[in-house]
mmCIF file with all atom_site columns, C-alpha atoms in Angstrom:
data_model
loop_
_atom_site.group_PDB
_atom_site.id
_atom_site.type_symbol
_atom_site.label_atom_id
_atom_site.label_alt_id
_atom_site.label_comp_id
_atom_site.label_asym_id
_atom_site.label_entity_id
_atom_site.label_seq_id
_atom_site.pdbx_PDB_ins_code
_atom_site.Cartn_x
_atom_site.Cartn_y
_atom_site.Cartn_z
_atom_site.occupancy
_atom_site.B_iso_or_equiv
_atom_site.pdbx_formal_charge
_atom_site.auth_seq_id
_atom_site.auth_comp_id
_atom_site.auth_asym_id
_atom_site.auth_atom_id
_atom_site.pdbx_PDB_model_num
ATOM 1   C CA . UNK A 1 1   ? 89.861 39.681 159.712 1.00 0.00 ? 1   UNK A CA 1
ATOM 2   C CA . UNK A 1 2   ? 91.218 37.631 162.633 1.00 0.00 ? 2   UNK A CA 1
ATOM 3   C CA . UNK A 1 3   ? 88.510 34.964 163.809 1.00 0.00 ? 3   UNK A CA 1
ATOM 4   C CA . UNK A 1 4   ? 87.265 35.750 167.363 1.00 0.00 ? 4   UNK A CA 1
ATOM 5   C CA . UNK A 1 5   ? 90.416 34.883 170.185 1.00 0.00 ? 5   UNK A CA 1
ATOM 6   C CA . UNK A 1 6   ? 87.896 33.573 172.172 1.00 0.00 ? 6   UNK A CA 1
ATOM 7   C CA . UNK A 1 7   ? 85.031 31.111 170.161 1.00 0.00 ? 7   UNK A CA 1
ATOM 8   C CA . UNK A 1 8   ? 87.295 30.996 166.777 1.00 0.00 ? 8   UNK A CA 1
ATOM 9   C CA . UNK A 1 9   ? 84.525 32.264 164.817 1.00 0.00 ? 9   UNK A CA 1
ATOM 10  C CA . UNK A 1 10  ? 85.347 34.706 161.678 1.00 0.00 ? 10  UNK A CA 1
ATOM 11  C CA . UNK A 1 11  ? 84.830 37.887 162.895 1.00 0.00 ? 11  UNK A CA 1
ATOM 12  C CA . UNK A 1 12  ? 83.487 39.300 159.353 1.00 0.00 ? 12  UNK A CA 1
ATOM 13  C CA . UNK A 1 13  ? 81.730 41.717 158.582 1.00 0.00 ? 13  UNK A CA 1
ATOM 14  C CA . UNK A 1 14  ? 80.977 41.507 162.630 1.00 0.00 ? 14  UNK A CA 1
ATOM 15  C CA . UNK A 1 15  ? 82.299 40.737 165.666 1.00 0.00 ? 15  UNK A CA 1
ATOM 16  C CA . UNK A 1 16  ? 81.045 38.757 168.232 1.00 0.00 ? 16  UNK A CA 1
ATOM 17  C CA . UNK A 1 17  ? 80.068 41.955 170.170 1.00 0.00 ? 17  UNK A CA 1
ATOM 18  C CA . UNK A 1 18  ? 78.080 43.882 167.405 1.00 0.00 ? 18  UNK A CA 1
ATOM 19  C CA . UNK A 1 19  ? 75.919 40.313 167.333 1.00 0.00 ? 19  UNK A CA 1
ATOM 20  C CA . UNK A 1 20  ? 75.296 40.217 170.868 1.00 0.00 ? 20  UNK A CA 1
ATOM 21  C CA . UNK A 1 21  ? 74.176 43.573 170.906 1.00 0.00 ? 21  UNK A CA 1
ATOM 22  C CA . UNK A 1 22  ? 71.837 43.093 168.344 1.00 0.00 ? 22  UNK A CA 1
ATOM 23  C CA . UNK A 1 23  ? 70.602 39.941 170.021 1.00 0.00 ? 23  UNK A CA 1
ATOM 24  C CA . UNK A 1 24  ? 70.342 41.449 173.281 1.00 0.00 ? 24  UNK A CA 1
ATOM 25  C CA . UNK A 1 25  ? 68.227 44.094 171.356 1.00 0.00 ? 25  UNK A CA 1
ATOM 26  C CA . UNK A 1 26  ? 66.158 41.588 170.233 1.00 0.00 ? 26  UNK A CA 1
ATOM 27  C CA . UNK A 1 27  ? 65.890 40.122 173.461 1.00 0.00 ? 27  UNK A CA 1
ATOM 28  C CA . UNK A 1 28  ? 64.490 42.721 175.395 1.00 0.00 ? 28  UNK A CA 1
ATOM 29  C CA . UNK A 1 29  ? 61.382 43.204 173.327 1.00 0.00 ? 29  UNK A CA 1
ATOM 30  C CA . UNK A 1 30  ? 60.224 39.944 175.071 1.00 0.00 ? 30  UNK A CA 1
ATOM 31  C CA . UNK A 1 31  ? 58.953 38.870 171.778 1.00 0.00 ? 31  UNK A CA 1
ATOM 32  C CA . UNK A 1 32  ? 59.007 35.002 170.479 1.00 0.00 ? 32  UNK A CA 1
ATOM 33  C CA . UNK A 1 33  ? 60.970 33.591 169.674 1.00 0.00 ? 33  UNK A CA 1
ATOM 34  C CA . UNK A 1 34  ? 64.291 35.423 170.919 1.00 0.00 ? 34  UNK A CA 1
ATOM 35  C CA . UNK A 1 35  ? 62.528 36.878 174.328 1.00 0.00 ? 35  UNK A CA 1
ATOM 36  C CA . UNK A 1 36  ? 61.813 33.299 175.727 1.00 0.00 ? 36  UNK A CA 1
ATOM 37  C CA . UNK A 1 37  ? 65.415 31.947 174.770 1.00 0.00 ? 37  UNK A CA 1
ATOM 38  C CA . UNK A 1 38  ? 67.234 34.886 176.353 1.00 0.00 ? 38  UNK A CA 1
ATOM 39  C CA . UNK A 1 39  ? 68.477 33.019 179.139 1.00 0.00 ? 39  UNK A CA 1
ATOM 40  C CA . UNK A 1 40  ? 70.018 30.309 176.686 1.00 0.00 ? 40  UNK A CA 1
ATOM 41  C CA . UNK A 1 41  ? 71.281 32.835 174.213 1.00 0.00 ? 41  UNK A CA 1
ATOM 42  C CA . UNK A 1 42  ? 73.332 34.644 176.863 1.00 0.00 ? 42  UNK A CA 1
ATOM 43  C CA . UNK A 1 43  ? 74.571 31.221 178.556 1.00 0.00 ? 43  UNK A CA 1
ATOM 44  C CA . UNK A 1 44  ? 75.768 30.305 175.231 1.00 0.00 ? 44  UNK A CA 1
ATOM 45  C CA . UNK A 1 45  ? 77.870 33.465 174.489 1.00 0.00 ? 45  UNK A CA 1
ATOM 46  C CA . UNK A 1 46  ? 79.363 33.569 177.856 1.00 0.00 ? 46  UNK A CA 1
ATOM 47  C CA . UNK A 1 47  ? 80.497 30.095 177.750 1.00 0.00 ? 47  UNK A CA 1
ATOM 48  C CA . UNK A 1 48  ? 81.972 30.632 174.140 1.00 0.00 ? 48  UNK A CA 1
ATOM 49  C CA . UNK A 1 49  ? 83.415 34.135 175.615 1.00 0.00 ? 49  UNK A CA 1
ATOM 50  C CA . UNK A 1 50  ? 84.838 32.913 178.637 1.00 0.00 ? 50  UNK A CA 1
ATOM 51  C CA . UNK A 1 51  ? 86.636 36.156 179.611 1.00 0.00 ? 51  UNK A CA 1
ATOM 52  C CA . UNK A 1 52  ? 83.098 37.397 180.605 1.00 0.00 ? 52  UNK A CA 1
ATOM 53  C CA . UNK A 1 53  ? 82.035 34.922 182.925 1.00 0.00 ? 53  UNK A CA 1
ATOM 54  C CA . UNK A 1 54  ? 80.508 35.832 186.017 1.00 0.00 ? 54  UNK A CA 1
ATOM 55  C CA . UNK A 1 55  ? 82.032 35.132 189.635 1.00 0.00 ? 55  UNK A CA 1
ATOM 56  C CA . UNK A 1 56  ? 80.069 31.685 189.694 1.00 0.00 ? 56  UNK A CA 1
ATOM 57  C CA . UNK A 1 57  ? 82.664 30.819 186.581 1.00 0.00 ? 57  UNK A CA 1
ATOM 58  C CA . UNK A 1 58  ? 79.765 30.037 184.392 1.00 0.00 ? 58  UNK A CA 1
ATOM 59  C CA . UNK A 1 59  ? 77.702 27.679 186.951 1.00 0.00 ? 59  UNK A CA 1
ATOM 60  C CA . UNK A 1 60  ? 74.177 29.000 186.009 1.00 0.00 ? 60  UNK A CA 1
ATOM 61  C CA . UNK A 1 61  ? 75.128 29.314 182.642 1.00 0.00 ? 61  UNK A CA 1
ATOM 62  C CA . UNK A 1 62  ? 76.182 25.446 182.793 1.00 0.00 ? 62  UNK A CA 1
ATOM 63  C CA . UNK A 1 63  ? 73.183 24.620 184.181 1.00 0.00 ? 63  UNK A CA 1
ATOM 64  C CA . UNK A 1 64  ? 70.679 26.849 182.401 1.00 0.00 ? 64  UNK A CA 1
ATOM 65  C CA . UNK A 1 65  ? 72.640 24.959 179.315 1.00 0.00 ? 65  UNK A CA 1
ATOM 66  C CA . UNK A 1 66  ? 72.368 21.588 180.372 1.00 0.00 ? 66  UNK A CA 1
ATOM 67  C CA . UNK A 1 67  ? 68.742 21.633 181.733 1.00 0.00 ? 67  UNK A CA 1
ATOM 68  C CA . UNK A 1 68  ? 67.314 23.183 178.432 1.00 0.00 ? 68  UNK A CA 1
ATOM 69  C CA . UNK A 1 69  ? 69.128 20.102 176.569 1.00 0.00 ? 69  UNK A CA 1
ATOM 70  C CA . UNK A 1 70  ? 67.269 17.770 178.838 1.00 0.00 ? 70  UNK A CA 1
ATOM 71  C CA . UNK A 1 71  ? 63.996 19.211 178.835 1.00 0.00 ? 71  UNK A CA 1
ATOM 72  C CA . UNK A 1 72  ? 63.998 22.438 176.475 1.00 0.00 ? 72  UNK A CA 1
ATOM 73  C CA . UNK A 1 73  ? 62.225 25.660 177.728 1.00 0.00 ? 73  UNK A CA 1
ATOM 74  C CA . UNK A 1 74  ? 59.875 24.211 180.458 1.00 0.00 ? 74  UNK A CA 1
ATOM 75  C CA . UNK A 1 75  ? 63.116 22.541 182.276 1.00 0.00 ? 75  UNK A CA 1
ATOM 76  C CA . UNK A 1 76  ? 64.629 25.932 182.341 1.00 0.00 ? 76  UNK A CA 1
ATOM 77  C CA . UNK A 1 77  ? 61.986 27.759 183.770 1.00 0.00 ? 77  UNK A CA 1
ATOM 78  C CA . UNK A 1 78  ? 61.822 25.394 186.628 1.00 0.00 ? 78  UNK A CA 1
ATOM 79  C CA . UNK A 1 79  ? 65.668 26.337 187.267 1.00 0.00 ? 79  UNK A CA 1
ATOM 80  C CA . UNK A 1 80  ? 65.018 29.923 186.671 1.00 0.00 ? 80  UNK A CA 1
ATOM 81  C CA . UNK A 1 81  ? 61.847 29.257 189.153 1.00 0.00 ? 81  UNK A CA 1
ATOM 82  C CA . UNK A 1 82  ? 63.821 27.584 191.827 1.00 0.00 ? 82  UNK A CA 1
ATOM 83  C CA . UNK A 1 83  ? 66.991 29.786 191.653 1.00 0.00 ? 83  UNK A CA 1
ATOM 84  C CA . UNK A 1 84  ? 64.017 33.129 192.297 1.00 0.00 ? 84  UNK A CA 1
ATOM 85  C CA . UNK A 1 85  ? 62.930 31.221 194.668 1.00 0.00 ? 85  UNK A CA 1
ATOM 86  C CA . UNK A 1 86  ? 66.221 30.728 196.467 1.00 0.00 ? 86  UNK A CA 1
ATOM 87  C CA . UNK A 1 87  ? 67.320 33.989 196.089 1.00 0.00 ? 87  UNK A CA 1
ATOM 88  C CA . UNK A 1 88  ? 64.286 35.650 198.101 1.00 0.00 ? 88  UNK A CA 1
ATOM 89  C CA . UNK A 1 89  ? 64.462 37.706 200.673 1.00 0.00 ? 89  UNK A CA 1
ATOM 90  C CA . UNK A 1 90  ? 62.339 35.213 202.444 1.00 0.00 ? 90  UNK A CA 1
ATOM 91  C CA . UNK A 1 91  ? 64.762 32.448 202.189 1.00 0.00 ? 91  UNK A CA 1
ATOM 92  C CA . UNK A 1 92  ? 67.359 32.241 205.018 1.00 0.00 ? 92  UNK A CA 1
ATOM 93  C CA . UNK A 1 93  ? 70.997 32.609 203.752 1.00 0.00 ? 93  UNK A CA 1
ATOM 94  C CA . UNK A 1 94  ? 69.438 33.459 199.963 1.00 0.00 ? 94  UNK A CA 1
ATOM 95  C CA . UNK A 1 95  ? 72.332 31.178 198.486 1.00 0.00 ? 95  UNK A CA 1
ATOM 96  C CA . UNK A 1 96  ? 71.411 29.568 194.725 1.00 0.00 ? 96  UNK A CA 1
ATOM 97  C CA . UNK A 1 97  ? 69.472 26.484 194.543 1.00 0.00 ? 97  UNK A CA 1
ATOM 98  C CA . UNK A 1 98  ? 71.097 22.994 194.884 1.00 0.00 ? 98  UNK A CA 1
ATOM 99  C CA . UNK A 1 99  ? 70.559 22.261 191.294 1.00 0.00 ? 99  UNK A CA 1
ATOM 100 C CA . UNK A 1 100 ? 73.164 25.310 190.586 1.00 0.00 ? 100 UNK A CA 1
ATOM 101 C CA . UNK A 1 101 ? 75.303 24.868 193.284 1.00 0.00 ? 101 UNK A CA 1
ATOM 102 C CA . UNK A 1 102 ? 76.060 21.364 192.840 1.00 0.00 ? 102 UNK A CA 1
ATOM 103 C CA . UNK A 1 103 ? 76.534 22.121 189.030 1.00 0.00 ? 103 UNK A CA 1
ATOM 104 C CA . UNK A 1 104 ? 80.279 23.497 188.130 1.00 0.00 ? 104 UNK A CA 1
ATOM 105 C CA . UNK A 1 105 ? 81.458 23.303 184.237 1.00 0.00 ? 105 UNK A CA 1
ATOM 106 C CA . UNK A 1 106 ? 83.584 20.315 183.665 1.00 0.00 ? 106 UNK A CA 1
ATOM 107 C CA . UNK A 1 107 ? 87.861 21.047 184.551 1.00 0.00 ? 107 UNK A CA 1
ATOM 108 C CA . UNK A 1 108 ? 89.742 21.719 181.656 1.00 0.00 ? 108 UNK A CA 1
ATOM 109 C CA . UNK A 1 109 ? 93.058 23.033 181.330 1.00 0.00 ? 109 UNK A CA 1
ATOM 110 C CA . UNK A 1 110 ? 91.781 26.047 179.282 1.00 0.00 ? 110 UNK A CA 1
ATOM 111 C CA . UNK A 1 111 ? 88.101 26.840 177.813 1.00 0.00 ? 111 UNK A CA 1
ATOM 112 C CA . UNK A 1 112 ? 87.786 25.772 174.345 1.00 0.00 ? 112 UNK A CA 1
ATOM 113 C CA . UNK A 1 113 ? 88.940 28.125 171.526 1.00 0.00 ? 113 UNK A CA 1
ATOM 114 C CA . UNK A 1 114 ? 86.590 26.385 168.797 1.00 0.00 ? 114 UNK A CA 1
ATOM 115 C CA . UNK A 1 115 ? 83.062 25.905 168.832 1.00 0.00 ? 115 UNK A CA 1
ATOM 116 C CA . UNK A 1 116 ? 81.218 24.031 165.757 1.00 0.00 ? 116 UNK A CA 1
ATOM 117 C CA . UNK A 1 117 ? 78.114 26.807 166.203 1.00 0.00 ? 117 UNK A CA 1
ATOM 118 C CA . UNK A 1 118 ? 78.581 30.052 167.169 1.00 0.00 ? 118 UNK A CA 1
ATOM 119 C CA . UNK A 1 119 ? 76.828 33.277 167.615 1.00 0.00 ? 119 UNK A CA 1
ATOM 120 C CA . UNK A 1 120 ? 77.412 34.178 163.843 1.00 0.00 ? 120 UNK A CA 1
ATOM 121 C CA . UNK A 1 121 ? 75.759 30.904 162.626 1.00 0.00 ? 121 UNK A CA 1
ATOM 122 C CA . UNK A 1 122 ? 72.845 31.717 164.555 1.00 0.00 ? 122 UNK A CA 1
ATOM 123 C CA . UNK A 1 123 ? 72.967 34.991 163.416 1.00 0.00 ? 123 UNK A CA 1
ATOM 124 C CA . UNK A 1 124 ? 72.909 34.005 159.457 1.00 0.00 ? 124 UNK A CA 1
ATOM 125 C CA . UNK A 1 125 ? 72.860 37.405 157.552 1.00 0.00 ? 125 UNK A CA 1
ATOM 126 C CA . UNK A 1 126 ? 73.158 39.266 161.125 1.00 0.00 ? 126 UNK A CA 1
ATOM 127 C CA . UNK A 1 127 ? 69.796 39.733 161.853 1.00 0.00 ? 127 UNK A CA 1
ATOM 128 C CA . UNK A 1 128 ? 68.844 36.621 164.077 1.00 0.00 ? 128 UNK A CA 1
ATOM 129 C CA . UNK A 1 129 ? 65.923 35.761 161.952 1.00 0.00 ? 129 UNK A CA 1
ATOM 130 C CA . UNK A 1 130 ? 62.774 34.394 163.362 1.00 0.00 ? 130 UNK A CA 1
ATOM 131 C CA . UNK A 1 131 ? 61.935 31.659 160.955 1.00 0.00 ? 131 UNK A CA 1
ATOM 132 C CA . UNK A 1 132 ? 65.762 29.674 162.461 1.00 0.00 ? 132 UNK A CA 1
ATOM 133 C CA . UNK A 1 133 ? 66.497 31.349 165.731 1.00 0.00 ? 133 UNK A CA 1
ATOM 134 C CA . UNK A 1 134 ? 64.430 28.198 167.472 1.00 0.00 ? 134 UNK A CA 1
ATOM 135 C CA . UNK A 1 135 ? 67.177 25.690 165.929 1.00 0.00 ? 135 UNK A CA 1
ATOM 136 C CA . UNK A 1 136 ? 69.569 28.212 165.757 1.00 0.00 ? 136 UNK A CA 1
ATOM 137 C CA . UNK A 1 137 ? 69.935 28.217 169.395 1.00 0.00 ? 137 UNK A CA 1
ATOM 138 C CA . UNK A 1 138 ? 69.470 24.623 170.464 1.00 0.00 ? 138 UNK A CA 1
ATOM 139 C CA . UNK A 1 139 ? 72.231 23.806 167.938 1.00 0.00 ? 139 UNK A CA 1
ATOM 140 C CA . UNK A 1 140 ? 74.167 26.795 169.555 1.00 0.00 ? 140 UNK A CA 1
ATOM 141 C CA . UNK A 1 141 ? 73.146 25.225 173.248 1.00 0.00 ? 141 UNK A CA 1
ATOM 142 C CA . UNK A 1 142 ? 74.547 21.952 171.951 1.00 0.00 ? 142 UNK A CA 1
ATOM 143 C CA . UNK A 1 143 ? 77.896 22.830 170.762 1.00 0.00 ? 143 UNK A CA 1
ATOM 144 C CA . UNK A 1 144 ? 78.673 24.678 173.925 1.00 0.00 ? 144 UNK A CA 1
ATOM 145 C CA . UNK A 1 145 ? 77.828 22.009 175.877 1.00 0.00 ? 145 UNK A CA 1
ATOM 146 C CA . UNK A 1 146 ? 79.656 19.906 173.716 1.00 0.00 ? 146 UNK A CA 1
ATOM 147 C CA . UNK A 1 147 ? 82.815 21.501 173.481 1.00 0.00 ? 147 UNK A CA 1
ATOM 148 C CA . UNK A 1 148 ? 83.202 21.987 177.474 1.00 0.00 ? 148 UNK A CA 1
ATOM 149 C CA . UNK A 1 149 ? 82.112 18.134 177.935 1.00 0.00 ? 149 UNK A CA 1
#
């Protein structure tokens, strides 16, 4: 098979897709240790998969990225907290919090089309298991970051 056009990895037996799926399946049952990284997880693929980005062109996912580097999971629930926070109705204007705003990905040319982790690593046999998901995904956080830098 043809690795993935987008993060280069080998798309075999699955492609990037079927992974997130599962991982998104995983996810949603809120249960350590994918539930708490859910945030990170998806930041990673959609940086790797830039043709899904979202109209901020990957801003909270650049900064979601960047603050759990700095600080892990406690610095990205104080993100997550502020950007709630700035997106109440009981804010005036309900724009995103400074620390996203002021936070674009770095200009390139065109996104990377190689990463040195990917969802599949993470992955390992294809079902994201528990006992390396933890490293898994801060060596997944760090090659995104990495790559874009």
């Amino acid at each position: 098979m043809e690795p993935c056009a987008e993060c280069g990895a080998p798309m075999d037996p699955r492609s990037c897709d079927e992974l997130f799926q599962t991982l998104l399946a995983l996810d949603h049952g809120r249960q350590a240790p994918w539930g708490p990284l859910h945030g990170v997880s998806v930041s990673c693929f959609l940086l790797q998969h830039p043709s899904r980005l979202p109209a901020d062109d990957g801003a909270r996912a650049w900064a979601l990225l960047r603050a759990y580097l700095a600080g892990g999971l406690d610095e990205v629930n104080r993100l997550v907290g502020r950007a709630r926070r700035g997106n109440s109705h009981r804010v005036q204007g309900g724009s995103a919090p400074a620390a996203v705003q002021d936070t674009a990905l770095p200009h390139r040319d065109a996104p990377p089309s190689r990463f040195s982790v990917t969802i599949h690593d993470v992955a390992v046999d294809g079902s994201f298991p528990a006992a390396e998901f933890t490293e898994g995904v801060a060596a997944w956080a760090a090659a995104t970051v990495d790559a874009w830098s």
